[in-house]
Backbone as a ProteinNet text record, in pm:
[ID]
protein_1_A
[PRIMARY]
MEEKIMTRTEYMRRLSVRLKHLPREDFDRAMEYFQEYFDEAGAEKEQQAIQDLGDPQSAAEQIIMDLAVKNTENRPENMRRGFGAVWIGLLAVLAAPIGLPLAVSAAVLIGCFGVVVLSLLLSTFVLVLAAVLSAVIGLAAGVWLIFTSPANGLATFGLSLLVFGLGLLAGIFSIWLCKVCLSGISKGVGRMIKKRGGKKYEI
[TERTIARY]
-5950.4	-5890	-5852.1	-5892.2	-5868.8	-5721	-5667.1	-5525.8	-5504.1	-5399.3	-5369.4	-5315.1	-5370.9	-5327.4	-5201.5	-5100	-4975.8	-4993.5	-4943.6	-4950.4	-4818.6	-4820.2	-4698.5	-4589.2	-4625.4	-4527.5	-4461.9	-4543.6	-4490.8	-4404.4	-4445.7	-4368.8	-4230.2	-4226.8	-4099.4	-4011.6	-4073.9	-3996.4	-3928.8	-4005.3	-3949.4	-3841.8	-3865.4	-3767.3	-3636.6	-3647.2	-3527.1	-3445.2	-3514.4	-3444.7	-3364.8	-3423.2	-3356.5	-3240.8	-3248.8	-3146.7	-3043.6	-3053.2	-2970.7	-2820.7	-2783.4	-2640.5	-2578.6	-2659.9	-2605.9	-2523.5	-2428	-2362.6	-2467.5	-2442.6	-2543.2	-2601.4	-2515.1	-2560.2	-2660.8	-2630.7	-2720.4	-2849.1	-2837	-2955.4	-3051.8	-2996.9	-3081.5	-3149	-3074.1	-3129.3	-3242.2	-3223.4	-3326.5	-3452.5	-3435	-3550.9	-3625.4	-3549.4	-3610.9	-3694.3	-3643.2	-3715.9	-3852.1	-3855	-3981.1	-4074.8	-4016.1	-4099	-4168.4	-4093.2	-4149.8	-4255	-4233.2	-4330.7	-4464.5	-4457.9	-4580.3	-4644.1	-4559.4	-4612.2	-4690.1	-4633.2	-4698.6	-4828.3	-4829.1	-4949.5	-5061.4	-5024.4	-5125.6	-5185.7	-5251	-5308.2	-5414.1	-5491	-5600.9	-5550.4	-5425.8	-5370.8	-5252.7	-5249.7	-5138.6	-5126.5	-5237.9	-5235.4	-5193.9	-5236.5	-5195.9	-5045.5	-4991.7	-4847.6	-4770	-4819.3	-4753.5	-4754.4	-4866.9	-4875.9	-4777.3	-4768.1	-4677.9	-4531.6	-4496.6	-4357.7	-4316.1	-4413.1	-4380.2	-4351.3	-4335.4	-4312.3	-4175.7	-4159.6	-4036	-3909.3	-3915.6	-3796.6	-3749.4	-3842.4	-3806.3	-3759	-3825.9	-3786.8	-3645.7	-3614.5	-3481.3	-3374.2	-3401.9	-3305.7	-3280.2	-3388.6	-3373.6	-3294.8	-3318.3	-3244.7	-3095.6	-3061.2	-2920.1	-2856.1	-2927.9	-2873.5	-2865.6	-2964.6	-2960.7	-2841	-2812.6	-2697.8	-2567.4	-2560.9	-2440.8	-2418.7	-2526.9	-2517.3	-2478.5	-2538	-2509.9	-2362.8	-2301.1	-2160.6	-2066.1	-2118.7	-2033.8	-2013.8	-2096.2	-2094.7	-1977.8	-1938.6	-1832.3	-1731.9	-1606.6	-1504.3	-1531	-1514.6	-1541.3	-1458.7	-1521.2	-1454.9	-1340.7	-1356.6	-1254.4	-1254.3	-1161.7	-1148.2	-1272.1	-1333.4	-1452.4	-1564.7	-1587.4	-1691.3	-1652.2	-1522.7	-1476.6	-1507.4	-1473	-1503.7	-1654.5	-1727.1	-1873.1	-1932.1	-1875.6	-1923.3	-1898.9	-1782.3	-1751.8	-1845.9	-1873.1	-1964.3	-2104.6	-2150.7	-2282.1	-2281.7	-2170.8	-2158.9	-2169.9	-2107.5	-2114.5	-2258	-2328	-2468.8	-2555.1	-2523	-2600.7	-2586.2	-2465.1	-2442	-2523.3	-2524.9	-2600.8	-2751.3	-2794.1	-2937.6	-2983.9	-2892.1	-2929.3	-2971	-3069.1	-3116	-3024.9	-2901.6	-2806.1	-2769.1	-2839.9	-2808.7	-2713.5	-2740.5	-2661.6	-2514	-2477.9	-2334.5	-2257.9	-2316.8	-2250.4	-2242	-2348.4	-2349.9	-2242.6	-2231.4	-2130.8	-1990.3	-1968.8	-1836.6	-1799.2	-1896.3	-1871.3	-1845.2	-1921.3	-1904.2	-1766	-1722.1	-1588.8	-1480.8	-1498.3	-1400.6	-1392.1	-1508.4	-1511.5	-1446.1	-1476.8	-1417.7	-1266.1	-1215.5	-1069.6	-1004.7	-1068.5	-1016.6	-1015.1	-1121.4	-1129.2	-1017.2	-987	-878.9	-744.5	-725.2	-599.8	-581.9	-689.7	-683.2	-656.7	-723.2	-702.6	-559.4	-504.3	-365.3	-269.4	-300.5	-217.6	-220.8	-338.3	-350.7	-269.7	-278.8	-204	-53.6	-12.3	130.1	176.7	91.8	123.8	139.5	49.1	55.8	187.4	225.1	350.8	469.7	465.5	574.8	591.7	481.3	487.2	533.4	482.9	523.2	672.5	721.7	864.6	947.9	899.9	972.4	977.5	865.8	860.7	952.6	945.9	1031.1	1178.9	1211.5	1351.1	1398	1310.5	1346.2	1368.2	1280.9	1294.2	1425.4	1455.1	1580.9	1700	1689.4	1798	1820	1711.8	1723.4	1789.8	1749.8	1810.7	1959.6	1991.9	2132.8	2210.3	2145	2210.6	2244.2	2150.5	2174.3	2291.1	2295.6	2404.4	2538.7	2537.1	2661.9	2716.9	2629.4	2675.7	2782.6	2768.6	2863.6	2994	2992	3114.7	3175.8	3087.2	3133.2	3033.7	3052.7	2956.1	2916.5	3012.3	2982.5	2888.6	2924.2	2839.5	2702.3	2702.4	2576.7	2481.9	2534.2	2450.9	2402.1	2491.4	2453.2	2340.6	2355.2	2252.1	2121.1	2132.5	2014.1	1939.8	2016.6	1956.9	1895.5	1967.4	1917	1786.7	1779.1	1658.4	1538.9	1564	1456.9	1410.8	1507.4	1474.9	1387.5	1425.8	1347.7	1205.8	1196.5	1065.3	978.4	1039.2	965.9	922.1	1013	979.5	868.4	873.8	769.4	633.3	629.4	502.8	451.4	542.8	502.8	447.4	514.4	467.5	328.8	307.8	177.4	68.3	97.6	-0.2	-33.4	70.4	48.2	-35	-6	-79.2	-226.2	-252.6	-391.6	-465.1	-397.5	-457	-486.3	-391.2	-408.3	-525	-538.5	-649.8	-783.7	-789.8	-914.2	-950.2	-848.6	-871.7	-921.8	-859.8	-900	-1042.5	-1074.2	-1208.9	-1312.6	-1277.3	-1367.5	-1388.2	-1280	-1288.8	-1376.3	-1361.5	-1442.5	-1590.1	-1621.1	-1762.2	-1822.7	-1742.3	-1792.9	-1818.7	-1728.8	-1747.4	-1874.5	-1896.7	-2017.9	-2141.1	-2131.3	-2244.1	-2286.2	-2187.8	-2219.9	-2290.2	-2245.5	-2307.4	-2452.2	-2475.3	-2608.8	-2700.3	-2642.5	-2721.9	-2803.8	-2756.1	-2824.9	-2960.7	-2979.7	-3104.1	-3223.6	-3204.6	-3315.5	-3411.7	-3542.4	-3642.8	-3670.6	-3747.5	-3787.3	-3666.6	-3662.5	-3552.9	-3606	-3536.3	-3574	-3472.9	-3520.1	-3432.3	-3398.7	-3310.3	-3274.4	-3144.3
1426.3	1297.2	1221.6	1097.1	1017.7	981.1	1002.1	972	820.9	777.4	634.4	587.7	478.6	423.6	340.1	367.1	291.3	152.4	52.6	-85.2	-123.1	-236	-287.7	-309.3	-366.2	-394.7	-266.6	-164	-36.1	29.8	19.6	76.7	12.2	-120.2	-192	-162.1	-144.2	-112.6	23.5	122.1	256.8	258.1	182.3	174.9	112.9	6	-62.4	28.1	112.3	207.2	306.7	351	448.5	388	258.2	192.5	114.1	116.8	28.1	55.1	174.5	206.5	159.9	104.9	51.1	-74.6	-108	-239	-349.5	-457.6	-561.7	-615.2	-638.2	-694	-601.3	-471.7	-374.5	-357.9	-361.7	-351.8	-467.2	-588.4	-706.7	-701.2	-656.8	-650.7	-547.3	-433.5	-329.2	-375.3	-437.9	-484.6	-594.4	-679.5	-787.5	-729.7	-623.5	-558.5	-509.5	-443.7	-390.1	-501.2	-605.6	-719.6	-781.5	-799.5	-859.1	-767.6	-637.9	-542.3	-556.1	-565.9	-583.2	-719.6	-822	-956.9	-959.4	-895.3	-893	-811.6	-705.5	-622.1	-695.5	-775.5	-847.6	-761.1	-825.2	-754.2	-653.7	-688	-600	-469.7	-469.4	-348.5	-292.9	-325.2	-282.7	-130.4	-61.4	84.7	150.1	90.4	141.6	125	11.6	-13.4	89.2	119.8	219.3	355.9	388.1	514.7	518.7	408.6	401.3	413.4	350.8	349.5	482.8	558.7	684.6	661.9	770.5	753.6	689.4	615.6	539.6	624.1	745.8	830.1	867.9	913.4	951.5	830.8	716.4	594	552.6	560.4	522.1	614.4	743.8	840	813.7	782.6	756.1	627.7	525.6	399.4	423.1	497.5	525.6	600	698.4	774.8	690.2	602.8	512.3	418.1	369.2	279.9	353.9	480.7	560.9	578	601.4	615.2	481.8	373.4	240.1	203.6	250.3	219.3	287.3	381.1	447	359.9	256.2	175.6	77.6	23.8	-76.9	-48.8	-87	-76.1	-182.6	-150	-248.3	-375.2	-490.2	-619.6	-638.6	-586.6	-601.4	-477.9	-475.6	-359.5	-338.2	-446.8	-435.2	-364.5	-407.3	-343	-198.5	-175.2	-39.7	56.4	14.4	98.1	109.1	-0.3	3.2	106.2	114	210.9	354	376.8	510.5	545.6	447.6	469	503.8	432.1	461.3	602.2	638.6	773.3	879.6	852	944.3	958.6	845.4	847.8	921	900.6	964.2	1115.9	1162.1	1306.6	1367	1297.1	1346.7	1341	1247.3	1233	1326	1370.7	1452	1592.9	1649.8	1785.4	1892.2	1899.8	1995.9	2103.7	2108.9	2209.1	2152.7	2179.7	2121.7	2159.3	2288.5	2322.9	2249.5	2244.4	2176.2	2026.5	1969.3	1825.5	1790.4	1872.1	1847.1	1860.3	1963.3	1983.5	1865.9	1821.4	1707.5	1581.2	1562	1443.1	1441.9	1558.9	1569.2	1538.4	1591.2	1567.5	1419.1	1354.2	1210.6	1132.4	1172.6	1105.7	1117	1235.1	1256	1166.4	1156.9	1068.3	923.6	885.2	749.5	721.5	820.6	805.4	791.5	869.5	861.3	721.4	668.4	534.5	429.8	443.5	349	355.8	477.4	494.6	428.2	441.5	377.5	225.9	172.6	28	-19	55.1	18.3	26.3	131.1	145.3	28.8	-11.1	-124.4	-252.2	-272.9	-392.2	-396.5	-281.6	-274	-298.6	-240.3	-256.3	-402	-466.4	-606.7	-695.5	-669.3	-748.6	-734	-609.5	-585.4	-654.8	-650.1	-713.9	-864.9	-923.8	-1069.4	-1111.4	-1038.9	-1073	-1057.4	-946.9	-924.6	-1034.7	-1073.9	-1177.9	-1311.7	-1344.7	-1472.1	-1476.1	-1364.7	-1357.8	-1364.7	-1291.5	-1291.3	-1427.7	-1498.4	-1632.4	-1728.5	-1718.2	-1804.9	-1774.2	-1643.7	-1604.3	-1647.4	-1637.1	-1677.2	-1824.7	-1907.2	-2052.1	-2082.7	-2012.9	-2037	-1991.8	-1875.2	-1821.4	-1905	-1976	-2058.4	-2157.6	-2207	-2307.4	-2245.6	-2115.5	-2050.2	-1958.8	-1890.8	-1800.5	-1807.6	-1901.9	-1925.7	-1800.8	-1716.1	-1595.8	-1502	-1476.7	-1389.5	-1452.9	-1584.5	-1655.4	-1643.5	-1664.7	-1654.1	-1510.8	-1413.7	-1272.7	-1236.6	-1281.4	-1254.7	-1322.5	-1445.7	-1522.4	-1450.2	-1406.9	-1337.7	-1203.7	-1129.4	-999.7	-1015.2	-1119.8	-1145.7	-1175.9	-1255.1	-1284.1	-1156.7	-1068.7	-942.4	-854.3	-845.8	-766.5	-821.6	-954.6	-1019.2	-986.7	-997.3	-969.5	-824.3	-731.7	-589.6	-555.3	-619.5	-596.8	-640.5	-757.5	-807.6	-717.6	-674.7	-585.5	-453.3	-400.5	-275.5	-294.1	-410.8	-440.3	-450.2	-522.2	-538.2	-403	-321.6	-189.9	-100.6	-104.4	-20.3	-60	-190.7	-238.2	-193.9	-206	-160.9	-11.1	66	211	246.6	171.8	194.5	169	61.2	29.7	141.7	192.3	301.3	426	456.4	574.3	560.3	442.5	419	427.6	370.7	376.4	520.5	597.7	737.8	819.2	793.7	865.9	834.2	703.4	662.9	712.8	713.8	763.2	913.4	985.8	1130.2	1164.6	1093.7	1116.3	1076.4	962.5	914.2	1013.3	1074.8	1173.3	1295.3	1333.8	1448.5	1417.1	1295.9	1255.2	1233.4	1188.9	1153.4	1271.3	1391.2	1510.7	1529.8	1465.1	1485.1	1422.5	1304.1	1234.9	1176.7	1170	1116.4	971	909.9	769.8	677.5	574.6	478.7	343.2	284.5	151.2	51.4	-46.6	-145.4	-256.3	-225.2	-326.4	-394
-1919.6	-1954.5	-1826.4	-1820.6	-1699.6	-1686.1	-1566.9	-1541.2	-1536	-1604	-1608.9	-1474.2	-1423.9	-1295.6	-1316	-1234.3	-1244.7	-1184.7	-1255.6	-1207.2	-1140.6	-1074.7	-1010.7	-1114.3	-1228.5	-1334.2	-1383.2	-1405.6	-1453.5	-1346.4	-1221.9	-1111.2	-1105	-1111.2	-1102.6	-1224.1	-1339.6	-1460.6	-1445.2	-1400.9	-1382.7	-1274.4	-1169.5	-1060.6	-1109.5	-1188.1	-1237.9	-1329.4	-1407.2	-1494.4	-1410.5	-1299.6	-1212.7	-1133.6	-1108.3	-1024.9	-1105.6	-1237.2	-1320.3	-1309	-1261.5	-1250.6	-1118.6	-1029.7	-904.5	-931.4	-842.3	-851.8	-851.2	-924.3	-945.2	-814.2	-717.3	-589	-520.1	-519.9	-456.6	-537.2	-669.2	-755.3	-728.8	-725.9	-703.1	-566.5	-465	-329.8	-320.9	-387	-385.5	-457.4	-573.6	-650.1	-573.7	-506.8	-428.2	-313.1	-251	-140.7	-188.4	-303.2	-354.6	-402.1	-461.4	-503.3	-382.2	-275.8	-154	-91.9	-100.5	-46.6	-119.6	-251.7	-330.9	-304.4	-290	-263	-131.8	-30	101.4	98.2	17.9	8.2	-64.2	-165	-241.7	-350.9	-446.6	-561.1	-519.2	-415.5	-373.7	-310	-259.3	-196.9	-277	-405.1	-490.7	-496.6	-516.3	-526.7	-394.5	-284.4	-153.6	-134.2	-180.8	-171.1	-252.6	-372	-457.3	-389.5	-325.3	-251.8	-135.8	-63.7	51.9	10	-101.6	-147.9	-209.4	-259.3	-325.8	-472.9	-547.3	-691.1	-715.5	-826.5	-852.5	-850.6	-904.7	-909.4	-769	-686.1	-548.7	-468.5	-489.4	-418.5	-457.1	-587.2	-635.3	-578.2	-577.3	-522.5	-374.4	-300.9	-157.9	-133.3	-215	-201.2	-220.1	-324.4	-352.9	-236.1	-182.1	-69.3	57.7	77.2	192.9	184.6	64.1	45	73.2	30.8	56.5	206.1	279.6	425.9	489.3	440.1	494.1	478	369.8	344.1	442	522.4	622.4	745.9	759.6	882.1	888.4	773.8	772.7	662.1	687.7	584	478.2	348.9	243.3	259.5	231	248.4	149.6	28.5	-74.5	-163.7	-260	-346.3	-432.6	-477.9	-563.3	-488.4	-362.4	-281.7	-248	-233.7	-204.9	-318.5	-440.6	-556.3	-576.2	-543.7	-552.8	-458.2	-337.1	-237.7	-284.5	-345.1	-397.4	-512.5	-598.6	-711	-660.2	-558.1	-499.4	-439.6	-375.9	-321.3	-429.6	-542.8	-656.3	-705.9	-718.5	-760.4	-657.6	-529.1	-422.3	-425.7	-451.3	-459.4	-573.5	-686.6	-801.8	-777	-690.9	-662.2	-550.8	-467.3	-350.9	-392.6	-321.7	-352.9	-292.8	-341.2	-284.7	-385.6	-497.2	-598	-701.4	-827.8	-936.7	-932.3	-916.3	-914.4	-804.9	-684.1	-572.5	-597.9	-653.9	-682.8	-784.9	-889.8	-993.8	-935.9	-854.5	-792.5	-703.5	-622.5	-533.6	-613.9	-722.4	-806.1	-871.2	-919	-980.4	-877.5	-755.7	-648.8	-614.4	-601.9	-572.4	-685.3	-809.1	-925.1	-925.5	-889.3	-884.3	-779.3	-662	-557.4	-606.6	-677.2	-731.4	-829.8	-914.7	-1013.1	-942.4	-836.2	-759.4	-700.4	-642.1	-582.8	-690.4	-804.5	-914.2	-965.5	-974.1	-1017.6	-919.5	-790.7	-688.2	-702.6	-732.5	-752.4	-872	-982.4	-1103.2	-1078	-1006.4	-972.7	-886	-792.6	-705.9	-786.4	-880.8	-964.9	-1042.2	-1100.2	-1176.2	-1084.1	-964.4	-867.8	-826.5	-791.6	-748.8	-863.1	-983.3	-1099.9	-1126.2	-1117.6	-1138.7	-1031.3	-906.3	-795.9	-814.2	-855	-874.7	-988.9	-1101.2	-1216	-1181.1	-1111.3	-1070.5	-976.2	-884.2	-787.9	-857.3	-952.7	-1025.1	-1102.4	-1171.9	-1247.9	-1152.5	-1041	-942.9	-879.9	-849	-790.1	-887.3	-1014.7	-1116.7	-1130.1	-1130.4	-1140.5	-1016.3	-899.9	-775.6	-774	-821.5	-827.2	-919.9	-1034	-1130.4	-1073.3	-1002.2	-947.9	-832.9	-763.3	-651.4	-696.3	-819.6	-869.8	-917.6	-949.8	-997.6	-891.8	-816.8	-711.2	-595.7	-505	-396.9	-319.3	-286.8	-207.7	-284.4	-411	-493.9	-519.2	-535.6	-560.1	-442.2	-322	-201.7	-179.7	-207.9	-192.5	-290.3	-414.8	-516.4	-479.2	-430.1	-389.6	-275.7	-176.4	-61.6	-99.8	-185.6	-230.2	-309.2	-389.6	-469	-378.8	-274.9	-178.7	-107.7	-76.8	-10.4	-100.4	-228.7	-325	-337.3	-343.5	-354.1	-231.8	-113.5	10.3	20.6	-15.1	-10.3	-109.8	-226.7	-327.2	-276.9	-213.1	-158.4	-46.2	41	150.8	97.4	-6.2	-66.4	-127	-189.7	-248.8	-143.6	-35.4	73.7	137.3	159.4	219.4	127.9	-2.2	-97.6	-104.8	-103.9	-107	19.8	133.9	260.1	255	201.5	191.8	99.5	-10.6	-103.8	-35.5	43.1	115.2	212.5	282.7	378	305.3	190.8	113	60.7	5.9	-46.7	64.5	179.9	294.8	339.9	340.6	380.5	286.4	156	57.2	76.1	85.3	97.8	229.4	336.7	465.6	461.4	395.4	383.4	307.3	197.2	118	198.6	269.3	348.4	455.2	521.8	626.1	566.2	446.9	381.4	342.7	291.1	247.8	368	479.4	598.2	649	625.1	673.7	606.1	492	416.8	486.2	547.2	613.6	512.7	546.9	455.9	484.2	395.3	411.8	398.3	478.6	474	429.1	335	287.5	341.7	415.8	478.3	378.7	283.5	183.3	222.4
[MASK]
+++++++++++++++++++++++++++++++++++++++++++++++++++++++++++++++++++++++++++++++++++++++++++++++++++++++++++++++++++++++++++++++++++++++++++++++++++++++++++++++++++++++++++++++++++++++++++++++++++++++++++

């Protein structure tokens, strides 16, 4: 029975299925890279391009691992990119040929770190919200007390501003700490994946 020849359309379809769990920005960039590769090769060299790129599954796994390594180079710009980098690291661990038990253990560990960071973010949100609400109530009370007891009013007003400032500082510090943690997780995974080597896709 004659083996069916894979077409560009089928290759891209299989690749997209393998990469669909990537963050949207990374998915689009990877798909664009392969589209451009086929465009440059042209219809007459389509089969050669498919041979050069390798099978869709292996190509997708390598892309995910390359992205995990790339994320070790810079600290994430924001929290969304930070969590995206950790997610890519998780996918990379599952895609890497390091043995299923080790991959699952590493994935669970990364997931736990992610949950800790997310919990810290939620705690920060609650803390800042509580500080803002307390400060608003305190400022209102301080203004009212100024007319009945100026000393107490000014003290309440000042204390409310202090609570507001401390809440904001705690929020800023927690966000910074989360970014550092996310960066550390993604860098750790990237270093582990980097040892694998293989083909690199410049996406």
